[in-house]
Amino acid sequence: MKKIILTGDRPTGPLHVGHYAGSLKRRVELQNSGNFDEIYIMIADAQALTDNMENPEKVRQNIIEVALDYLACGLDPKKSVLFIQSQVPQLCEMSFYYMNLVTVARLKRNPTVKTEIQMRNFEERIPVGFFTYPISQAADITAFKATTVPVGEDQAPMIEQTREIVHRFNHVYGETLVEPNILLPDNSACLRLPGTDGKAKMSKSLGNCIYLSDTEDEIKKKVMSMYTDPTHLRVEDPGHVEGNPVFTYLDAFSCDEDFEKYLPEYKNLDELKAHYTRGGLGDVKVKRFLNNVLQDVLRPIRERRIEFSKDIPSIYKMLEQGSKIAEQKAAQTLAEMKSAMKINYFEDKDLIENQAKKFSNSN
Ligand code: ATP
Ligand code: MG
């Protein structure tokens, strides 16, 4: 069986270090490993419209931002198909059929949807499109016969829902679709990177992000004003590293060489954590170190982003070509689905012949 990757992002803003840690970095490594037969990276504009329907301009403007972030991080259109969801109409058709395989009760139980509904204060006014987006996400994954979906932890319930749909489809209509596997980051700090405000998740919609496109000054300002341990008031007080986003970011982004370079009095993060926990280490010193670490990660990304932004028309051309390739693949899967579902009337010679016989006999 072919090894195929599908993953993507909503164009609701430029991408942030949570995306980088949770999914983007891994994608680039997988792309360059040469271990995959096909790689599809989707800009999920149709999904973004499910909770931004009154703001299509926001979605439209952010397509290029996401595409630039992709290229800047090292996704390569020669190795990966980069495409825009709405340009692959087969995905809507598939979602429509999958809706018959999922109950309202099951959707209501989805923990990610539950949290996101709360976050957006939808209450009873939740758009049907938003409520059913796990179904459309199942279409995105299965259309490409993806075996591997590299995402952050918040996406786990979506992959589970997709696997259930695949099971049900194959059970009812015969073996057609491929069950995907989630690929979570190895580093547990990257599973769900918290926001700079200490909230559980860095998220475009919460405005607590360090963006891949932020300038050196913006990064520094955000790091220096980050939420830390509220009980660590004076330098000599013992501090907490758990639930302290400054240390979570260090878990996610720092390595021993960073200590050698910027903080040689400590060998590694364990030593720094021990000192902080004991007391006698100020937040400013830790934040300055984190700033140095993040600047080193983000500088090359930002510089490549500026280079790519010099030729915007060619990026749209690349996305157009990618969308065509994605459409061909999705059309192939949809044809197989329709044949399994027995809604391929005009291609089914037996159906036409048998019915012709039946009616000629009865005449
Ligand atoms: P929105 O607020 O519009 O939902 P978002 O910031 O949650 O935006 P998405 O486009 O929904 O971003 O997520 C894209 C991918 O990035 C998913 O694989 C998701 O798991 C991952 N991701 C997003 N935020 C984080 C985070 N804070 N930590 C780890 N992974 C993340
Ligand atoms: Mg999200």
Short mmCIF file of C-alpha atoms and ligand atoms in Angstrom, two decimals:
data_model
loop_
_atom_site.label_atom_id
_atom_site.label_comp_id
_atom_site.label_asym_id
_atom_site.label_seq_id
_atom_site.Cartn_x
_atom_site.Cartn_y
_atom_site.Cartn_z
CA MET A 1 0.00 0.00 0.00
CA LYS A 2 1.18 3.50 -0.82
CA LYS A 3 2.26 5.76 2.03
CA ILE A 4 0.37 9.03 1.73
CA ILE A 5 0.28 12.18 3.89
CA LEU A 6 -2.57 14.67 4.11
CA THR A 7 -2.60 17.60 6.47
CA GLY A 8 -3.35 21.30 6.41
CA ASP A 9 -4.20 24.56 8.12
CA ARG A 10 -7.06 27.02 8.20
CA PRO A 11 -6.29 30.37 6.53
CA THR A 12 -7.59 32.37 9.50
CA GLY A 13 -4.24 34.11 10.05
CA PRO A 14 -0.54 33.64 9.43
CA LEU A 15 0.94 30.52 11.05
CA HIS A 16 2.48 30.58 14.52
CA VAL A 17 5.11 28.65 16.48
CA GLY A 18 2.38 26.26 17.72
CA HIS A 19 1.78 25.16 14.13
CA TYR A 20 5.50 24.84 13.61
CA ALA A 21 6.01 22.69 16.71
CA GLY A 22 2.78 20.69 16.36
CA SER A 23 2.85 19.85 12.68
CA LEU A 24 4.82 21.96 10.22
CA LYS A 25 8.32 20.96 11.32
CA ARG A 26 7.37 17.29 11.20
CA ARG A 27 5.83 17.64 7.75
CA VAL A 28 9.02 19.05 6.33
CA GLU A 29 11.07 16.24 7.89
CA LEU A 30 8.67 13.62 6.50
CA GLN A 31 8.72 15.30 3.09
CA ASN A 32 12.51 15.22 3.00
CA SER A 33 12.76 11.66 4.36
CA GLY A 34 11.71 10.31 0.97
CA ASN A 35 9.60 7.67 2.78
CA PHE A 36 6.27 8.82 1.38
CA ASP A 37 4.79 8.21 -2.06
CA GLU A 38 2.47 11.22 -2.07
CA ILE A 39 2.15 14.29 0.17
CA TYR A 40 -0.84 16.64 0.12
CA ILE A 41 -0.86 19.89 2.10
CA MET A 42 -4.18 21.70 2.14
CA ILE A 43 -5.11 25.29 2.89
CA ALA A 44 -8.53 24.69 4.44
CA ASP A 45 -10.43 27.78 3.27
CA ALA A 46 -13.84 26.06 3.12
CA GLN A 47 -13.39 24.93 6.71
CA ALA A 48 -12.29 28.44 7.75
CA LEU A 49 -15.56 29.78 6.32
CA THR A 50 -17.60 27.56 8.66
CA ASP A 51 -16.89 30.01 11.49
CA ASN A 52 -15.94 33.05 9.41
CA MET A 53 -18.76 33.05 6.88
CA GLU A 54 -19.39 36.77 7.30
CA ASN A 55 -15.71 37.50 6.76
CA PRO A 56 -14.63 35.94 3.45
CA GLU A 57 -12.06 38.71 2.94
CA LYS A 58 -10.13 37.53 6.02
CA VAL A 59 -9.96 33.99 4.62
CA ARG A 60 -9.02 35.26 1.15
CA GLN A 61 -6.19 37.48 2.43
CA ASN A 62 -4.73 34.72 4.59
CA ILE A 63 -4.32 32.11 1.84
CA ILE A 64 -1.09 33.71 0.69
CA GLU A 65 0.11 34.16 4.30
CA VAL A 66 -0.23 30.43 4.94
CA ALA A 67 1.35 29.56 1.58
CA LEU A 68 4.33 31.82 2.38
CA ASP A 69 4.71 30.18 5.79
CA TYR A 70 4.71 26.76 4.12
CA LEU A 71 7.42 27.67 1.66
CA ALA A 72 9.46 29.49 4.31
CA CYS A 73 9.45 26.39 6.54
CA GLY A 74 10.67 24.21 3.69
CA LEU A 75 7.58 22.62 2.15
CA ASP A 76 8.61 22.13 -1.45
CA PRO A 77 6.04 22.08 -4.28
CA LYS A 78 8.31 19.69 -6.19
CA LYS A 79 7.87 17.11 -3.42
CA SER A 80 4.48 18.01 -1.91
CA VAL A 81 1.19 19.01 -3.51
CA LEU A 82 0.12 22.33 -1.96
CA PHE A 83 -3.53 23.11 -2.73
CA ILE A 84 -6.63 25.05 -1.73
CA GLN A 85 -9.58 23.06 -0.33
CA SER A 86 -12.42 24.96 -2.07
CA GLN A 87 -10.85 24.27 -5.46
CA VAL A 88 -11.48 20.54 -5.05
CA PRO A 89 -15.28 20.27 -5.29
CA GLN A 90 -15.24 16.48 -4.85
CA LEU A 91 -14.57 17.07 -1.15
CA CYS A 92 -18.08 18.57 -0.74
CA GLU A 93 -19.66 15.65 -2.56
CA MET A 94 -17.91 13.14 -0.33
CA SER A 95 -18.92 15.03 2.83
CA PHE A 96 -22.54 14.86 1.70
CA TYR A 97 -22.46 11.06 1.55
CA TYR A 98 -20.48 10.73 4.80
CA MET A 99 -23.21 12.70 6.59
CA ASN A 100 -25.40 9.60 6.34
CA LEU A 101 -22.83 7.59 8.27
CA VAL A 102 -22.57 9.84 11.36
CA THR A 103 -25.16 10.60 14.04
CA VAL A 104 -25.86 14.01 15.59
CA ALA A 105 -25.18 12.46 19.02
CA ARG A 106 -21.71 11.36 17.87
CA LEU A 107 -20.83 14.83 16.58
CA LYS A 108 -22.01 16.42 19.84
CA ARG A 109 -19.60 14.19 21.75
CA ASN A 110 -16.53 15.37 19.81
CA PRO A 111 -14.39 17.10 22.49
CA THR A 112 -12.61 19.44 20.07
CA VAL A 113 -15.89 20.65 18.60
CA LYS A 114 -17.26 21.08 22.13
CA THR A 115 -14.32 23.29 23.21
CA GLU A 116 -14.36 25.27 19.97
CA ILE A 117 -18.10 25.93 20.28
CA GLN A 118 -17.50 27.29 23.79
CA MET A 119 -14.52 29.35 22.63
CA ARG A 120 -16.64 31.01 19.95
CA ASN A 121 -19.71 31.54 22.20
CA PHE A 122 -21.95 29.95 19.56
CA GLU A 123 -24.40 28.44 22.07
CA GLU A 124 -27.56 27.60 20.06
CA ARG A 125 -26.53 29.66 17.04
CA ILE A 126 -23.90 27.24 15.86
CA PRO A 127 -23.78 27.03 12.04
CA VAL A 128 -24.55 23.54 10.75
CA GLY A 129 -21.39 23.76 8.64
CA PHE A 130 -19.24 24.31 11.72
CA PHE A 131 -20.99 21.54 13.65
CA THR A 132 -20.32 19.08 10.84
CA TYR A 133 -16.73 20.09 10.05
CA PRO A 134 -15.31 16.81 11.42
CA ILE A 135 -17.23 15.13 8.58
CA SER A 136 -15.73 17.44 5.99
CA GLN A 137 -12.33 16.79 7.52
CA ALA A 138 -12.92 13.06 7.03
CA ALA A 139 -13.55 13.81 3.35
CA ASP A 140 -10.29 15.79 3.13
CA ILE A 141 -8.31 12.89 4.56
CA THR A 142 -9.98 10.01 2.74
CA ALA A 143 -10.12 11.71 -0.67
CA PHE A 144 -6.35 11.35 -0.86
CA LYS A 145 -6.31 7.86 0.71
CA ALA A 146 -4.04 9.30 3.39
CA THR A 147 -2.33 6.77 5.63
CA THR A 148 -0.60 9.37 7.83
CA VAL A 149 -1.88 12.65 9.24
CA PRO A 150 0.78 14.68 11.11
CA VAL A 151 -1.12 17.09 13.40
CA GLY A 152 -1.25 18.52 16.91
CA GLU A 153 -3.09 16.78 19.72
CA ASP A 154 -6.27 18.87 19.29
CA GLN A 155 -6.88 17.00 16.04
CA ALA A 156 -6.94 13.50 17.60
CA PRO A 157 -10.78 13.36 17.85
CA MET A 158 -11.01 14.30 14.13
CA ILE A 159 -8.81 11.43 13.07
CA GLU A 160 -10.83 9.10 15.30
CA GLN A 161 -14.05 10.33 13.66
CA THR A 162 -12.50 9.77 10.23
CA ARG A 163 -11.51 6.22 11.11
CA GLU A 164 -15.09 5.51 12.21
CA ILE A 165 -16.46 6.86 8.93
CA VAL A 166 -14.01 4.73 6.95
CA HIS A 167 -15.01 1.63 8.94
CA ARG A 168 -18.68 2.29 8.42
CA PHE A 169 -18.31 3.06 4.73
CA ASN A 170 -16.23 -0.04 4.04
CA HIS A 171 -18.61 -2.18 6.12
CA VAL A 172 -21.72 -0.96 4.31
CA TYR A 173 -20.43 -0.56 0.75
CA GLY A 174 -17.35 -2.79 0.58
CA GLU A 175 -13.62 -2.13 1.04
CA THR A 176 -12.97 1.24 -0.63
CA LEU A 177 -11.47 3.77 1.77
CA VAL A 178 -8.18 3.78 3.67
CA GLU A 179 -8.00 4.19 7.46
CA PRO A 180 -5.61 7.01 8.41
CA ASN A 181 -3.23 7.08 11.36
CA ILE A 182 -2.51 10.19 13.40
CA LEU A 183 1.14 11.17 13.78
CA LEU A 184 1.65 13.27 16.91
CA PRO A 185 4.86 15.15 17.74
CA ASP A 186 7.41 13.06 19.71
CA ASN A 187 8.13 15.96 22.03
CA SER A 188 5.22 16.24 24.47
CA ALA A 189 5.63 20.04 24.78
CA CYS A 190 4.74 20.28 21.09
CA LEU A 191 1.47 18.34 21.33
CA ARG A 192 -0.46 21.46 22.24
CA LEU A 193 1.75 24.51 22.63
CA PRO A 194 0.19 26.99 25.12
CA GLY A 195 -0.39 30.65 24.30
CA THR A 196 1.90 33.48 25.44
CA ASP A 197 -0.93 34.32 27.88
CA GLY A 198 -0.66 30.88 29.51
CA LYS A 199 -3.95 29.65 27.96
CA ALA A 200 -4.00 25.96 27.08
CA LYS A 201 -3.49 26.46 23.33
CA MET A 202 -1.76 28.99 21.17
CA SER A 203 -4.45 29.75 18.61
CA LYS A 204 -4.93 32.31 15.86
CA SER A 205 -8.45 32.90 17.13
CA LEU A 206 -7.25 33.73 20.67
CA GLY A 207 -4.58 36.29 19.73
CA ASN A 208 -1.93 34.73 21.98
CA CYS A 209 0.54 33.79 19.28
CA ILE A 210 4.13 34.28 18.22
CA TYR A 211 3.88 34.24 14.42
CA LEU A 212 6.49 32.78 12.11
CA SER A 213 6.41 36.12 10.30
CA ASP A 214 6.91 38.30 13.42
CA THR A 215 9.88 40.69 13.35
CA GLU A 216 12.79 40.37 15.76
CA ASP A 217 11.33 43.19 17.90
CA GLU A 218 7.84 41.69 17.96
CA ILE A 219 9.19 38.32 19.09
CA LYS A 220 11.25 39.97 21.84
CA LYS A 221 8.29 42.04 23.08
CA LYS A 222 6.01 39.00 23.16
CA VAL A 223 8.55 36.83 24.96
CA MET A 224 9.44 39.48 27.56
CA SER A 225 5.75 40.00 28.42
CA MET A 226 4.85 36.31 28.54
CA TYR A 227 2.78 34.84 31.33
CA THR A 228 4.96 32.91 33.83
CA ASP A 229 4.49 31.46 37.30
CA PRO A 230 2.23 33.93 39.17
CA THR A 231 3.54 32.70 42.55
CA HIS A 232 7.16 33.50 41.61
CA LEU A 233 7.12 37.11 42.80
CA ARG A 234 10.70 37.72 43.94
CA VAL A 235 13.84 36.22 42.42
CA GLU A 236 14.56 34.21 45.54
CA ASP A 237 11.06 32.62 45.61
CA PRO A 238 10.84 28.99 44.47
CA GLY A 239 9.20 28.78 41.03
CA HIS A 240 7.03 26.30 39.13
CA VAL A 241 8.01 25.01 35.72
CA GLU A 242 4.84 22.97 35.12
CA GLY A 243 2.14 25.05 33.49
CA ASN A 244 4.71 27.82 32.97
CA PRO A 245 4.67 28.51 29.21
CA VAL A 246 8.20 29.95 29.20
CA PHE A 247 9.51 26.53 30.21
CA THR A 248 7.12 24.70 27.89
CA TYR A 249 8.52 26.75 24.97
CA LEU A 250 12.05 25.88 26.12
CA ASP A 251 11.02 22.21 26.20
CA ALA A 252 9.73 22.59 22.65
CA PHE A 253 12.51 24.65 21.08
CA SER A 254 15.77 24.64 23.04
CA CYS A 255 18.66 22.20 22.83
CA ASP A 256 21.93 21.74 24.76
CA GLU A 257 23.88 23.79 22.16
CA ASP A 258 21.67 26.80 22.98
CA PHE A 259 22.94 26.64 26.56
CA GLU A 260 26.54 26.50 25.39
CA LYS A 261 25.89 29.52 23.18
CA TYR A 262 23.70 31.73 25.37
CA LEU A 263 23.68 30.45 28.96
CA PRO A 264 26.91 28.49 29.57
CA GLU A 265 26.50 28.46 33.36
CA TYR A 266 23.88 25.72 32.82
CA LYS A 267 24.57 22.50 30.91
CA ASN A 268 21.01 21.87 29.90
CA LEU A 269 17.34 22.61 30.52
CA ASP A 270 17.13 20.23 33.49
CA GLU A 271 19.73 22.31 35.36
CA LEU A 272 17.91 25.56 34.54
CA LYS A 273 14.59 24.08 35.69
CA ALA A 274 16.15 22.84 38.93
CA HIS A 275 17.49 26.32 39.73
CA TYR A 276 14.14 27.96 38.95
CA THR A 277 12.30 25.45 41.13
CA ARG A 278 14.76 25.96 43.99
CA GLY A 279 14.46 29.75 43.80
CA GLY A 280 17.06 32.39 43.04
CA LEU A 281 16.52 32.56 39.28
CA GLY A 282 14.60 35.52 37.84
CA ASP A 283 12.03 35.32 35.02
CA VAL A 284 13.79 38.01 33.00
CA LYS A 285 16.93 35.91 32.66
CA VAL A 286 14.93 32.87 31.50
CA LYS A 287 12.90 34.97 29.08
CA ARG A 288 16.05 36.52 27.58
CA PHE A 289 17.37 33.02 26.96
CA LEU A 290 14.07 31.93 25.39
CA ASN A 291 14.16 35.01 23.19
CA ASN A 292 17.63 34.03 21.90
CA VAL A 293 16.47 30.47 21.25
CA LEU A 294 13.34 31.55 19.37
CA GLN A 295 15.18 34.19 17.37
CA ASP A 296 17.54 31.47 16.08
CA VAL A 297 14.60 29.23 15.08
CA LEU A 298 12.58 31.99 13.43
CA ARG A 299 15.27 34.10 11.74
CA PRO A 300 15.92 31.75 8.79
CA ILE A 301 12.17 31.16 8.34
CA ARG A 302 11.48 34.90 8.29
CA GLU A 303 14.30 35.54 5.83
CA ARG A 304 13.11 32.85 3.42
CA ARG A 305 9.56 34.20 3.76
CA ILE A 306 10.73 37.64 2.64
CA GLU A 307 12.49 36.08 -0.37
CA PHE A 308 9.40 34.11 -1.43
CA SER A 309 7.15 37.15 -0.99
CA LYS A 310 9.00 38.86 -3.86
CA ASP A 311 7.12 36.71 -6.40
CA ILE A 312 3.50 36.37 -5.25
CA PRO A 313 2.02 35.58 -8.73
CA SER A 314 4.17 32.47 -9.02
CA ILE A 315 2.89 31.25 -5.62
CA TYR A 316 -0.71 31.52 -6.83
CA LYS A 317 0.30 29.63 -10.01
CA MET A 318 1.86 26.90 -7.87
CA LEU A 319 -1.32 26.65 -5.75
CA GLU A 320 -3.44 26.48 -8.91
CA GLN A 321 -1.36 23.63 -10.28
CA GLY A 322 -1.41 21.85 -6.92
CA SER A 323 -5.20 22.22 -6.73
CA LYS A 324 -5.54 20.58 -10.17
CA ILE A 325 -3.43 17.58 -9.12
CA ALA A 326 -5.42 17.30 -5.88
CA GLU A 327 -8.67 17.43 -7.84
CA GLN A 328 -7.59 14.55 -10.07
CA LYS A 329 -6.75 12.38 -7.10
CA ALA A 330 -10.02 13.22 -5.29
CA ALA A 331 -12.03 12.54 -8.47
CA GLN A 332 -10.50 9.08 -8.71
CA THR A 333 -11.43 8.25 -5.10
CA LEU A 334 -14.93 9.69 -5.54
CA ALA A 335 -15.50 7.52 -8.63
CA GLU A 336 -14.53 4.43 -6.60
CA MET A 337 -16.87 5.52 -3.81
CA LYS A 338 -19.79 6.08 -6.16
CA SER A 339 -19.27 2.71 -7.75
CA ALA A 340 -19.21 1.06 -4.29
CA MET A 341 -22.37 2.99 -3.37
CA LYS A 342 -24.05 1.92 -6.60
CA ILE A 343 -24.65 5.46 -7.78
CA ASN A 344 -22.59 5.11 -10.95
CA TYR A 345 -25.64 4.43 -13.17
CA PHE A 346 -24.25 5.44 -16.53
CA GLU A 347 -21.07 3.38 -16.22
CA ASP A 348 -22.88 0.25 -15.06
CA LYS A 349 -23.56 -1.65 -18.28
CA ASP A 350 -25.08 -4.61 -16.33
CA LEU A 351 -27.64 -2.39 -14.69
CA ILE A 352 -28.79 -0.98 -18.00
CA GLU A 353 -28.86 -4.38 -19.75
CA ASN A 354 -30.68 -6.14 -16.90
CA GLN A 355 -33.28 -3.46 -16.67
CA ALA A 356 -33.73 -3.49 -20.44
CA LYS A 357 -34.35 -7.27 -20.18
CA LYS A 358 -36.73 -6.87 -17.26
CA PHE A 359 -38.84 -4.34 -19.07
CA SER A 360 -38.83 -6.20 -22.40
CA ASN A 361 -40.02 -9.35 -20.56
CA SER A 362 -42.82 -7.51 -18.89
CA ASN A 363 -43.96 -5.87 -22.15
P1 ATP B 1 -7.95 28.48 14.53
O1 ATP B 1 -7.90 29.23 15.82
O2 ATP B 1 -8.44 29.27 13.36
O3 ATP B 1 -8.58 27.12 14.65
P2 ATP B 1 -5.40 27.29 14.95
O4 ATP B 1 -4.34 28.19 15.47
O5 ATP B 1 -6.08 26.33 15.87
O6 ATP B 1 -6.42 28.21 14.19
P3 ATP B 1 -5.45 25.35 12.79
O7 ATP B 1 -5.34 25.84 11.40
O8 ATP B 1 -6.79 24.99 13.32
O9 ATP B 1 -4.78 26.46 13.75
O10 ATP B 1 -4.47 24.12 13.03
C1 ATP B 1 -3.58 23.64 12.03
C2 ATP B 1 -2.64 22.57 12.56
O11 ATP B 1 -1.76 23.11 13.54
C3 ATP B 1 -3.32 21.38 13.23
O12 ATP B 1 -2.59 20.24 12.90
C4 ATP B 1 -3.20 21.66 14.69
O13 ATP B 1 -3.19 20.48 15.45
C5 ATP B 1 -1.85 22.36 14.75
N1 ATP B 1 -1.82 23.32 15.85
C6 ATP B 1 -2.53 24.46 15.93
N2 ATP B 1 -2.28 25.10 17.09
C7 ATP B 1 -1.38 24.31 17.77
C8 ATP B 1 -0.72 24.41 19.04
N3 ATP B 1 -0.94 25.44 19.84
N4 ATP B 1 0.13 23.41 19.40
C9 ATP B 1 0.36 22.35 18.59
N5 ATP B 1 -0.23 22.20 17.39
C10 ATP B 1 -1.09 23.16 16.97
MG MG B 2 -7.86 25.11 15.11
#
